[in-house]
Coordinates of C-alpha atoms in Angstrom, one line a residue:
Chain U
X1 CA -5.1 432.7 216.2
X2 CA -5.7 429.1 214.2
X3 CA -4.7 425.6 216.0
X4 CA -2.9 425.2 212.4
X5 CA -1.4 428.4 212.5
X6 CA -0.4 428.4 216.4
X7 CA 1.5 425.4 215.7
X8 CA 2.9 426.6 212.6
X9 CA 4.4 430.4 215.0
X10 CA 5.7 427.2 217.4
X11 CA 7.7 425.1 214.8
X12 CA 8.6 428.0 213.2
X13 CA 10.3 429.3 216.1
X14 CA 11.7 425.6 217.1
X15 CA 13.2 426.0 213.3
X16 CA 14.9 429.2 213.1
X17 CA 16.0 429.2 217.2
X18 CA 17.4 425.4 216.4
X19 CA 19.4 426.5 213.3
X20 CA 21.3 429.6 215.0
X21 CA 21.8 426.7 218.4
X22 CA 23.4 424.6 215.7
X23 CA 25.6 426.7 213.5
X24 CA 28.7 426.0 214.5
X25 CA 27.7 423.1 217.1
X26 CA 27.1 420.9 214.2
X27 CA 28.9 422.1 211.1
X28 CA 32.2 422.8 212.8
X29 CA 34.9 423.8 210.8
X30 CA 32.4 423.7 207.8
X31 CA 31.7 427.5 208.9
X32 CA 35.0 429.2 209.2
X33 CA 35.3 432.3 211.7
X34 CA 37.9 435.5 211.1
X35 CA 40.5 435.8 213.5
X36 CA 38.8 438.7 215.2
X37 CA 35.9 436.6 215.8
X38 CA 37.8 434.3 217.6
X39 CA 39.2 436.4 219.7
X40 CA 35.7 438.4 220.7
X41 CA 33.9 435.1 221.9
X42 CA 36.3 435.4 225.0
X43 CA 33.7 438.6 225.8
X44 CA 30.4 437.0 225.2
X45 CA 29.0 435.6 228.1
X46 CA 30.4 438.4 230.5
X47 CA 28.3 440.8 227.7
X48 CA 25.5 438.6 227.2
X49 CA 24.3 437.6 230.8
X50 CA 25.4 441.8 231.7
X51 CA 23.1 442.6 228.8
X52 CA 20.1 440.0 230.1
X53 CA 21.0 441.1 233.9
X54 CA 21.4 445.3 234.3
X55 CA 18.0 445.8 233.1
X56 CA 16.2 443.5 235.3
X57 CA 17.6 445.4 237.7
X58 CA 18.2 449.0 236.6
X59 CA 15.2 450.5 234.8
X60 CA 15.0 454.5 234.0
X61 CA 12.1 456.1 234.1
X62 CA 8.7 454.7 232.2
X63 CA 6.7 452.6 233.8
X64 CA 8.4 450.5 237.3
X65 CA 7.3 452.7 240.2
X66 CA 10.0 452.6 243.2
X67 CA 8.4 450.5 245.8
X68 CA 8.7 448.1 243.2
X69 CA 11.8 448.9 242.3
X70 CA 13.6 449.3 245.3
X71 CA 12.9 446.0 247.2
X72 CA 14.6 444.8 243.4
X73 CA 17.6 446.6 244.1
X74 CA 18.2 445.4 247.6
X75 CA 18.1 441.9 246.8
X76 CA 20.0 442.7 244.0
X77 CA 23.0 443.9 245.5
X78 CA 22.6 441.5 248.4
X79 CA 23.1 439.1 246.1
X80 CA 26.1 440.1 244.1
X81 CA 27.6 440.1 247.2
X82 CA 26.8 437.0 248.0
X83 CA 27.8 435.7 244.9
X84 CA 31.0 437.8 244.9
X85 CA 31.9 436.1 248.2
X86 CA 30.6 432.4 248.0
X87 CA 29.5 432.1 243.9
X88 CA 27.1 429.6 245.6
X89 CA 24.0 429.8 243.4
X90 CA 21.9 428.5 245.8
X91 CA 22.8 430.3 248.6
X92 CA 22.4 433.6 246.0
X93 CA 18.5 432.4 245.3
X94 CA 17.8 432.4 249.1
X95 CA 19.3 435.0 250.5
X96 CA 18.2 436.8 247.1
X97 CA 14.3 435.9 247.6
X98 CA 14.7 436.6 251.3
X99 CA 15.0 440.1 250.8
X100 CA 13.2 440.6 248.4
X101 CA 10.9 439.4 250.8
X102 CA 11.5 441.7 253.8
X103 CA 12.0 444.6 251.8
X104 CA 8.7 444.2 249.9
X105 CA 6.7 443.6 253.5
X106 CA 8.9 446.5 254.6
X107 CA 7.2 449.0 252.4
X108 CA 4.3 447.1 252.3
Chain H
X1 CA 37.3 411.1 233.1
X2 CA 35.3 408.3 232.8
X3 CA 31.9 409.2 231.0
X4 CA 29.9 408.4 233.7
X5 CA 32.5 410.6 235.8
X6 CA 32.7 413.2 233.6
X7 CA 28.4 413.4 233.7
X8 CA 28.3 413.5 237.3
X9 CA 30.3 416.3 237.8
X10 CA 27.9 418.1 235.2
X11 CA 25.0 417.3 237.3
X12 CA 26.4 418.0 239.9
X13 CA 26.9 421.9 238.4
X14 CA 23.4 421.9 237.1
X15 CA 21.7 421.6 240.5
X16 CA 21.8 425.1 241.7
X17 CA 20.8 426.3 237.5
X18 CA 17.6 423.1 237.4
X19 CA 16.6 424.6 241.0
X20 CA 16.5 428.1 239.7
X21 CA 15.0 427.1 236.3
X22 CA 11.8 425.8 238.1
X23 CA 10.1 429.3 238.2
X24 CA 11.1 430.6 235.0
X25 CA 9.8 427.2 233.8
X26 CA 6.6 427.5 235.6
X27 CA 5.8 431.3 234.8
X28 CA 5.9 430.3 231.1
X29 CA 3.9 427.8 231.5
X30 CA 1.5 429.6 233.4
X31 CA 2.1 433.0 230.6
X32 CA 1.3 430.4 228.2
X33 CA -2.3 429.5 229.1
X34 CA -3.0 433.0 230.2
X35 CA -2.3 434.3 226.5
X36 CA -4.7 431.6 226.0
X37 CA -3.0 429.0 223.8
X38 CA -4.7 425.5 223.5
X39 CA -2.7 423.2 225.9
X40 CA -1.3 421.3 223.4
X41 CA 0.5 424.1 221.9
X42 CA 1.4 425.6 225.4
X43 CA 2.8 422.3 226.7
X44 CA 4.7 421.7 223.5
X45 CA 6.3 425.2 223.2
X46 CA 8.6 424.3 225.4
X47 CA 9.6 421.4 224.2
X48 CA 10.5 422.2 220.8
X49 CA 11.4 426.1 221.7
X50 CA 12.9 425.4 224.4
X51 CA 13.9 429.1 224.7
X52 CA 12.9 431.0 227.3
X53 CA 13.2 434.1 227.2
X54 CA 12.5 434.1 223.4
X55 CA 9.2 432.2 224.7
X56 CA 8.1 434.7 227.2
X57 CA 9.0 437.8 224.2
X58 CA 6.6 435.6 222.1
X59 CA 3.4 434.8 224.2
X60 CA 3.7 438.9 224.6
X61 CA 3.6 439.7 221.1
X62 CA 0.9 437.1 220.7
X63 CA -1.1 438.5 223.7
X64 CA -0.8 442.3 221.9
X65 CA -1.9 441.0 218.3
X66 CA 1.4 441.0 216.8
X67 CA 2.0 439.4 213.2
X68 CA 3.6 436.2 212.9
X69 CA 6.5 437.1 211.3
X70 CA 7.2 440.2 214.2
X71 CA 7.1 437.3 216.6
X72 CA 9.4 435.3 214.2
X73 CA 12.0 438.6 214.1
X74 CA 12.2 438.6 217.6
X75 CA 13.0 434.9 218.2
X76 CA 15.9 435.4 215.8
X77 CA 16.9 438.4 217.4
X78 CA 16.8 437.4 221.0
X79 CA 18.2 433.8 220.0
X80 CA 20.8 435.5 218.0
X81 CA 23.2 434.7 220.3
X82 CA 23.0 430.9 220.4
X83 CA 25.4 431.7 217.3
X84 CA 27.7 432.8 219.6
X85 CA 27.2 430.0 222.3
X86 CA 27.6 427.9 219.5
X87 CA 30.9 429.2 218.4
X88 CA 31.8 429.1 221.4
X89 CA 31.0 425.7 222.0
X90 CA 31.5 424.2 218.9
X91 CA 35.5 423.3 219.2
X92 CA 34.8 421.5 222.7
X93 CA 32.1 419.4 221.5
X94 CA 33.9 418.0 218.4
X95 CA 34.5 414.7 219.7
X96 CA 31.1 413.5 219.4
X97 CA 29.0 412.5 216.3
X98 CA 26.9 414.8 214.2
X99 CA 23.7 412.9 215.6
X100 CA 25.2 413.9 219.0
X101 CA 26.4 417.1 218.4
X102 CA 23.1 418.1 217.4
X103 CA 21.2 417.0 220.4
X104 CA 24.0 418.8 222.3
X105 CA 23.1 422.1 219.9
X106 CA 19.4 422.0 220.4
X107 CA 20.0 421.8 224.6
X108 CA 22.2 424.6 224.7
X109 CA 21.5 427.3 226.6
X110 CA 22.4 430.5 228.2
X111 CA 23.3 428.6 231.2
X112 CA 24.5 425.5 229.6
X113 CA 26.6 428.0 228.0
X114 CA 27.8 429.9 231.3
X115 CA 28.3 426.3 233.0
X116 CA 30.5 425.3 229.7
X117 CA 32.8 428.2 230.0
X118 CA 33.1 428.5 233.7
X119 CA 34.4 424.7 233.8
X120 CA 36.2 423.7 230.3
X121 CA 39.2 424.7 231.4
X122 CA 39.2 421.8 233.4
X123 CA 39.0 418.8 231.5
X124 CA 41.9 418.3 229.1
X125 CA 40.2 415.3 227.2
X126 CA 37.9 416.2 224.1
X127 CA 35.4 413.0 225.8
X128 CA 34.8 414.2 228.8
X129 CA 33.7 417.7 228.1
X130 CA 30.8 415.9 225.9
X131 CA 30.4 414.2 228.9
X132 CA 30.0 417.2 231.4
X133 CA 28.6 419.0 228.6
X134 CA 25.1 416.7 228.6
X135 CA 25.1 416.0 232.4
X136 CA 24.9 419.6 232.4
X137 CA 22.7 420.4 229.6
X138 CA 19.9 417.2 229.7
X139 CA 19.3 418.0 233.7
X140 CA 18.4 421.3 232.8
X141 CA 16.6 420.4 229.8
X142 CA 14.1 418.3 231.4
X143 CA 13.5 420.3 234.2
X144 CA 12.4 423.1 231.7
X145 CA 10.2 421.3 229.8
X146 CA 8.8 420.2 233.6
X147 CA 8.6 422.8 235.2
X148 CA 6.6 425.0 232.1
X149 CA 4.6 421.6 231.8
X150 CA 3.3 421.7 235.2
X151 CA 3.0 425.8 234.9
X152 CA 0.2 424.6 232.0
X153 CA -2.0 422.2 234.2
X154 CA -1.6 424.6 237.8
X155 CA -2.6 427.8 235.6
X156 CA -3.0 430.7 236.9
X157 CA -2.8 429.0 240.8
X158 CA 0.3 430.5 241.5
X159 CA 0.2 433.9 244.0
X160 CA 2.1 436.7 242.1
X161 CA 3.4 438.1 245.2
X162 CA 6.0 435.8 246.1
X163 CA 7.3 437.0 243.0
X164 CA 9.0 433.5 242.6
X165 CA 10.0 435.0 238.7
X166 CA 12.6 436.4 240.7
X167 CA 15.0 433.9 240.6
X168 CA 15.9 434.6 237.3
X169 CA 17.3 437.4 237.0
X170 CA 19.4 436.6 240.1
X171 CA 20.4 433.2 238.5
X172 CA 21.7 435.2 235.5
X173 CA 22.8 437.9 238.6
X174 CA 25.4 435.4 239.9
X175 CA 27.0 434.2 236.6
X176 CA 27.3 437.4 235.6
X177 CA 29.0 438.7 238.8
X178 CA 31.1 435.3 238.9
X179 CA 32.1 436.2 235.6
X180 CA 33.6 439.8 236.0
X181 CA 35.1 438.5 239.5
X182 CA 37.2 435.9 237.4
X183 CA 38.0 437.7 234.4
X184 CA 41.0 439.9 233.5
X185 CA 40.4 443.6 233.1
X186 CA 38.9 443.6 229.3
X187 CA 36.7 441.6 230.8
X188 CA 35.3 444.0 233.2
X189 CA 35.3 446.6 230.8
X190 CA 32.7 444.6 229.0
X191 CA 30.7 443.3 231.3
X192 CA 30.9 446.8 232.6
X193 CA 30.2 448.7 229.0
X194 CA 27.3 445.7 227.8
X195 CA 25.5 446.4 231.4
X196 CA 25.2 449.8 231.1
X197 CA 24.6 449.9 227.5
X198 CA 21.4 447.4 228.1
X199 CA 20.2 450.3 231.1
X200 CA 20.6 452.6 228.3
X201 CA 19.7 451.0 225.1
X202 CA 15.9 449.1 227.0
X203 CA 13.0 451.2 225.5
X204 CA 14.3 450.5 222.1
X205 CA 11.7 448.0 220.3
X206 CA 11.8 444.6 219.6
X207 CA 14.3 443.8 222.7
X208 CA 16.7 444.8 220.4
X209 CA 18.1 446.8 223.3
X210 CA 19.9 443.1 224.8
X211 CA 21.9 442.2 221.4
X212 CA 23.2 446.2 220.8
X213 CA 24.3 446.2 224.4
X214 CA 25.9 442.4 223.8
X215 CA 27.8 443.7 221.3
X216 CA 29.0 446.9 222.9
X217 CA 29.6 444.7 225.5
X218 CA 32.0 442.6 223.6
X219 CA 33.7 445.7 221.4
X220 CA 34.6 447.3 224.3
X221 CA 35.8 444.5 225.5
X222 CA 38.4 443.4 222.0
X223 CA 38.8 447.0 222.3
X224 CA 40.6 447.0 225.5
X225 CA 42.7 444.2 225.2
X226 CA 44.0 445.8 222.7
X227 CA 44.8 448.7 223.8
X228 CA 46.5 447.1 227.0
X229 CA 48.8 444.6 224.3
X230 CA 49.0 441.6 223.9
X231 CA 45.9 438.7 223.3
X232 CA 45.7 436.7 226.3
X233 CA 45.3 433.0 224.5
X234 CA 44.9 432.3 220.6
X235 CA 41.5 431.2 220.4
X236 CA 41.8 428.0 220.8
X237 CA 41.0 428.2 224.6
X238 CA 38.1 431.5 224.2
X239 CA 36.3 430.4 226.7
X240 CA 38.6 428.9 229.5
X241 CA 38.9 431.9 231.9
X242 CA 41.9 432.6 234.3
X243 CA 41.3 430.1 237.6
X244 CA 39.7 427.6 235.8
X245 CA 42.6 425.3 236.2
X246 CA 43.0 422.0 238.3

């Protein structure tokens, strides 16, 4: 890719991304939302989070071996338990990473 | 609540997220160098696009020699969720002037949205919400751009066997678990259906699985809510959940 082409691509990505983010925050009531959509918004965060999270931990078939998956499952389960009990992200990160490294080491 | 107090509260809530974002920022920076972007573009991308998941996807596509059109459609699809976030945040950020709303829109991320939806029930005044949102999103933006710049400068020097990029799914996992634990039954349905769909739909091209799963979860949550009876609260409190009250 040429230098100018690279910048063109990056700026186009930036423009698309900003337009999506700016839609309602900048234009406010100039865009109208149907009542159903407003009710649907309650479920956006949890649904988007689940859609991002689940495939990172559970990968059916394909190219990823068990030796790579098992440490992630273990860290995910332990991390989820800590998250449910404490809701503390730093605790989840520390416990989760330690679990990942521990199980990786055990599986050699 | 004063602007400074709201900002400080946001900053405090953002601290763990900032910590967690550093590895992803580093990873994106390293990836940009490995794909062969010139240093200025590799650094600049994080400042102007400012969307980690879309950036990582674009870098993979660049490495695979994909045409620009495919990369841009992928960006659109992966970032479509920002329209939903924007809609959910719009009412809370209405007090700010247009230029500041543009700045806050630019700073919208999965993390700032999650923290916002987590906490907004606690701020009755609009000005405090704006202060809180800036306190959350500005430091997150700063950490993101700094970490990815560091990643570009370090290049491939980080040991891959530390799996530091695993911090990213752990962050999303925490936010999801907390949302589920605090949610009502339609929220559980939405979260479960979206997660299950995402796993099954992962092989879909262009990362469409993420969008399909998110919409499936939202539809399932709505369906459960209607089945169960009256809506919990009218749209105005769209992102304020049970348990947020002071």
